[in-house]
PDB file of C-alpha atoms in Angstrom:
ATOM      1  CA  GLN A  37      88.466 113.750  78.480  1.00  0.00           C
ATOM      2  CA  VAL A  38      91.355 115.635  76.890  1.00  0.00           C
ATOM      3  CA  GLN A  39      92.744 115.100  73.417  1.00  0.00           C
ATOM      4  CA  LEU A  40      95.896 116.402  71.747  1.00  0.00           C
ATOM      5  CA  VAL A  41      95.801 116.302  67.959  1.00  0.00           C
ATOM      6  CA  GLU A  42      98.984 116.892  65.973  1.00  0.00           C
ATOM      7  CA  SER A  43      99.342 117.906  62.359  1.00  0.00           C
ATOM      8  CA  GLY A  44     101.974 119.139  59.930  1.00  0.00           C
ATOM      9  CA  GLY A  45     104.381 116.232  59.581  1.00  0.00           C
ATOM     10  CA  GLY A  46     105.600 114.957  56.250  1.00  0.00           C
ATOM     11  CA  LEU A  47     108.525 114.332  53.926  1.00  0.00           C
ATOM     12  CA  VAL A  48     111.019 117.128  53.245  1.00  0.00           C
ATOM     13  CA  GLN A  49     114.502 117.429  51.798  1.00  0.00           C
ATOM     14  CA  THR A  50     117.585 118.353  53.794  1.00  0.00           C
ATOM     15  CA  GLY A  51     117.564 122.078  54.470  1.00  0.00           C
ATOM     16  CA  GLY A  52     113.800 122.304  54.184  1.00  0.00           C
ATOM     17  CA  PHE A  53     111.237 123.296  56.773  1.00  0.00           C
ATOM     18  CA  LEU A  54     108.038 122.080  58.378  1.00  0.00           C
ATOM     19  CA  ARG A  55     105.625 123.484  60.935  1.00  0.00           C
ATOM     20  CA  LEU A  56     103.955 121.155  63.408  1.00  0.00           C
ATOM     21  CA  SER A  57     100.793 122.025  65.303  1.00  0.00           C
ATOM     22  CA  CYS A  58      99.173 120.390  68.309  1.00  0.00           C
ATOM     23  CA  ALA A  59      95.716 121.422  69.480  1.00  0.00           C
ATOM     24  CA  ALA A  60      94.282 120.472  72.864  1.00  0.00           C
ATOM     25  CA  SER A  61      90.565 119.987  73.367  1.00  0.00           C
ATOM     26  CA  GLY A  62      88.215 118.732  76.057  1.00  0.00           C
ATOM     27  CA  SER A  63      87.325 119.621  79.631  1.00  0.00           C
ATOM     28  CA  ILE A  64      90.384 121.771  80.296  1.00  0.00           C
ATOM     29  CA  LEU A  65      90.701 124.153  83.213  1.00  0.00           C
ATOM     30  CA  ARG A  66      94.295 125.168  82.568  1.00  0.00           C
ATOM     31  CA  ILE A  67      97.322 124.108  80.538  1.00  0.00           C
ATOM     32  CA  ASN A  68     100.780 124.446  82.070  1.00  0.00           C
ATOM     33  CA  ASP A  69     103.859 123.436  80.060  1.00  0.00           C
ATOM     34  CA  MET A  70     103.458 122.191  76.488  1.00  0.00           C
ATOM     35  CA  GLY A  71     106.220 120.376  74.675  1.00  0.00           C
ATOM     36  CA  TRP A  72     107.460 118.404  71.727  1.00  0.00           C
ATOM     37  CA  TYR A  73     109.332 115.118  71.888  1.00  0.00           C
ATOM     38  CA  ARG A  74     110.616 112.850  69.144  1.00  0.00           C
ATOM     39  CA  GLN A  75     111.396 109.198  68.800  1.00  0.00           C
ATOM     40  CA  ALA A  76     113.500 107.697  66.040  1.00  0.00           C
ATOM     41  CA  PRO A  77     113.307 103.955  65.254  1.00  0.00           C
ATOM     42  CA  GLY A  78     115.097 101.918  67.912  1.00  0.00           C
ATOM     43  CA  LYS A  79     115.733 104.946  70.110  1.00  0.00           C
ATOM     44  CA  GLN A  80     114.166 106.440  73.203  1.00  0.00           C
ATOM     45  CA  ARG A  81     111.753 109.361  73.127  1.00  0.00           C
ATOM     46  CA  ASP A  82     113.716 112.576  73.640  1.00  0.00           C
ATOM     47  CA  LEU A  83     112.733 116.131  74.465  1.00  0.00           C
ATOM     48  CA  VAL A  84     112.896 118.573  71.554  1.00  0.00           C
ATOM     49  CA  ALA A  85     111.442 121.723  73.072  1.00  0.00           C
ATOM     50  CA  VAL A  86     109.129 122.841  75.854  1.00  0.00           C
ATOM     51  CA  ILE A  87     107.315 126.108  76.513  1.00  0.00           C
ATOM     52  CA  THR A  88     105.743 127.378  79.708  1.00  0.00           C
ATOM     53  CA  SER A  89     102.282 128.897  79.956  1.00  0.00           C
ATOM     54  CA  GLY A  90     103.999 132.273  80.090  1.00  0.00           C
ATOM     55  CA  GLY A  91     105.833 131.623  76.820  1.00  0.00           C
ATOM     56  CA  SER A  92     109.347 130.799  78.021  1.00  0.00           C
ATOM     57  CA  PRO A  93     110.974 128.184  75.776  1.00  0.00           C
ATOM     58  CA  ASN A  94     113.705 125.629  76.274  1.00  0.00           C
ATOM     59  CA  TYR A  95     115.342 123.555  73.558  1.00  0.00           C
ATOM     60  CA  ALA A  96     117.456 120.469  73.156  1.00  0.00           C
ATOM     61  CA  ASP A  97     120.986 121.412  72.106  1.00  0.00           C
ATOM     62  CA  SER A  98     120.564 119.543  68.823  1.00  0.00           C
ATOM     63  CA  VAL A  99     117.787 121.875  67.623  1.00  0.00           C
ATOM     64  CA  LYS A 100     118.826 125.246  69.055  1.00  0.00           C
ATOM     65  CA  GLY A 101     118.924 127.893  66.363  1.00  0.00           C
ATOM     66  CA  ARG A 102     116.883 125.773  63.945  1.00  0.00           C
ATOM     67  CA  PHE A 103     113.588 125.036  65.742  1.00  0.00           C
ATOM     68  CA  THR A 104     111.189 127.477  67.390  1.00  0.00           C
ATOM     69  CA  ILE A 105     108.424 126.507  69.794  1.00  0.00           C
ATOM     70  CA  SER A 106     105.460 128.813  70.345  1.00  0.00           C
ATOM     71  CA  ARG A 107     101.920 128.604  71.674  1.00  0.00           C
ATOM     72  CA  ASP A 108      98.573 130.295  71.365  1.00  0.00           C
ATOM     73  CA  ASN A 109      96.854 129.968  74.739  1.00  0.00           C
ATOM     74  CA  ALA A 110      93.485 131.146  73.396  1.00  0.00           C
ATOM     75  CA  LYS A 111      93.572 128.326  70.825  1.00  0.00           C
ATOM     76  CA  ARG A 112      95.158 125.848  73.253  1.00  0.00           C
ATOM     77  CA  THR A 113      97.694 125.088  70.543  1.00  0.00           C
ATOM     78  CA  VAL A 114     101.446 124.610  70.525  1.00  0.00           C
ATOM     79  CA  TYR A 115     103.569 124.942  67.401  1.00  0.00           C
ATOM     80  CA  LEU A 116     107.010 123.767  66.358  1.00  0.00           C
ATOM     81  CA  GLN A 117     108.635 125.605  63.470  1.00  0.00           C
ATOM     82  CA  MET A 118     111.450 123.442  62.141  1.00  0.00           C
ATOM     83  CA  ASN A 119     113.964 125.043  59.782  1.00  0.00           C
ATOM     84  CA  ASN A 120     117.147 123.765  58.150  1.00  0.00           C
ATOM     85  CA  LEU A 121     116.034 120.190  58.691  1.00  0.00           C
ATOM     86  CA  LYS A 122     118.601 117.412  58.707  1.00  0.00           C
ATOM     87  CA  PRO A 123     118.250 113.653  58.143  1.00  0.00           C
ATOM     88  CA  GLU A 124     118.927 113.100  61.838  1.00  0.00           C
ATOM     89  CA  ASP A 125     115.715 115.001  62.597  1.00  0.00           C
ATOM     90  CA  THR A 126     113.754 112.105  61.113  1.00  0.00           C
ATOM     91  CA  ALA A 127     111.448 110.714  63.807  1.00  0.00           C
ATOM     92  CA  VAL A 128     107.897 110.520  65.043  1.00  0.00           C
ATOM     93  CA  TYR A 129     107.157 113.786  66.805  1.00  0.00           C
ATOM     94  CA  TYR A 130     104.835 113.811  69.817  1.00  0.00           C
ATOM     95  CA  CYS A 131     103.379 116.765  71.630  1.00  0.00           C
ATOM     96  CA  ASN A 132     102.450 116.733  75.276  1.00  0.00           C
ATOM     97  CA  ALA A 133     100.728 119.049  77.687  1.00  0.00           C
ATOM     98  CA  GLU A 134     100.353 119.225  81.442  1.00  0.00           C
ATOM     99  CA  VAL A 135      96.616 119.816  81.828  1.00  0.00           C
ATOM    100  CA  TRP A 136      94.360 120.579  84.783  1.00  0.00           C
ATOM    101  CA  THR A 137      90.873 119.125  84.504  1.00  0.00           C
ATOM    102  CA  SER A 138      88.019 119.147  87.016  1.00  0.00           C
ATOM    103  CA  THR A 139      87.826 115.334  86.934  1.00  0.00           C
ATOM    104  CA  TRP A 140      91.445 114.195  87.061  1.00  0.00           C
ATOM    105  CA  GLY A 141      93.333 117.156  88.481  1.00  0.00           C
ATOM    106  CA  LYS A 142      96.761 117.625  86.889  1.00  0.00           C
ATOM    107  CA  TYR A 143      97.724 115.072  84.258  1.00  0.00           C
ATOM    108  CA  LEU A 144     100.223 114.775  81.423  1.00  0.00           C
ATOM    109  CA  TYR A 145      98.577 114.089  78.074  1.00  0.00           C
ATOM    110  CA  TRP A 146     100.231 112.985  74.825  1.00  0.00           C
ATOM    111  CA  GLY A 147      99.309 113.295  71.190  1.00  0.00           C
ATOM    112  CA  GLN A 148      99.258 110.378  68.783  1.00  0.00           C
ATOM    113  CA  GLY A 149     102.444 111.394  66.980  1.00  0.00           C
ATOM    114  CA  THR A 150     103.223 112.694  63.515  1.00  0.00           C
ATOM    115  CA  GLN A 151     105.966 111.398  61.235  1.00  0.00           C
ATOM    116  CA  VAL A 152     108.712 113.729  60.038  1.00  0.00           C
ATOM    117  CA  THR A 153     111.074 112.352  57.414  1.00  0.00           C
ATOM    118  CA  VAL A 154     114.047 114.315  56.092  1.00  0.00           C
ATOM    119  CA  SER A 155     115.667 112.938  52.962  1.00  0.00           C
ATOM    120  CA  SER A 156     119.328 113.504  52.167  1.00  0.00           C
TER     121      SER A 156
END
């Protein structure tokens, strides 16, 4: 069994910053890509950023220059540093990870989500 546990969400004013963390645990052989998605009320879940096991990032155009994704492979943790936050960044943020386990092979796991609210 694999779990992804997110932390770091909260309420912040426009222009503020937050740092999200997502730690993977369980019977993990290897973690490939790790990413962050977000879902605002009434909207679909959209990609925010993804990072490969080698550390190469990709970002949605809406967050380029403001958000930074990173990971610590030894800690099995992915981070999302969010700077210069805007009200339109308000959403539930989910992390995911493509994980190899001995039982299930390769599978995409999701965290439970953490709320980020940016007030104007």
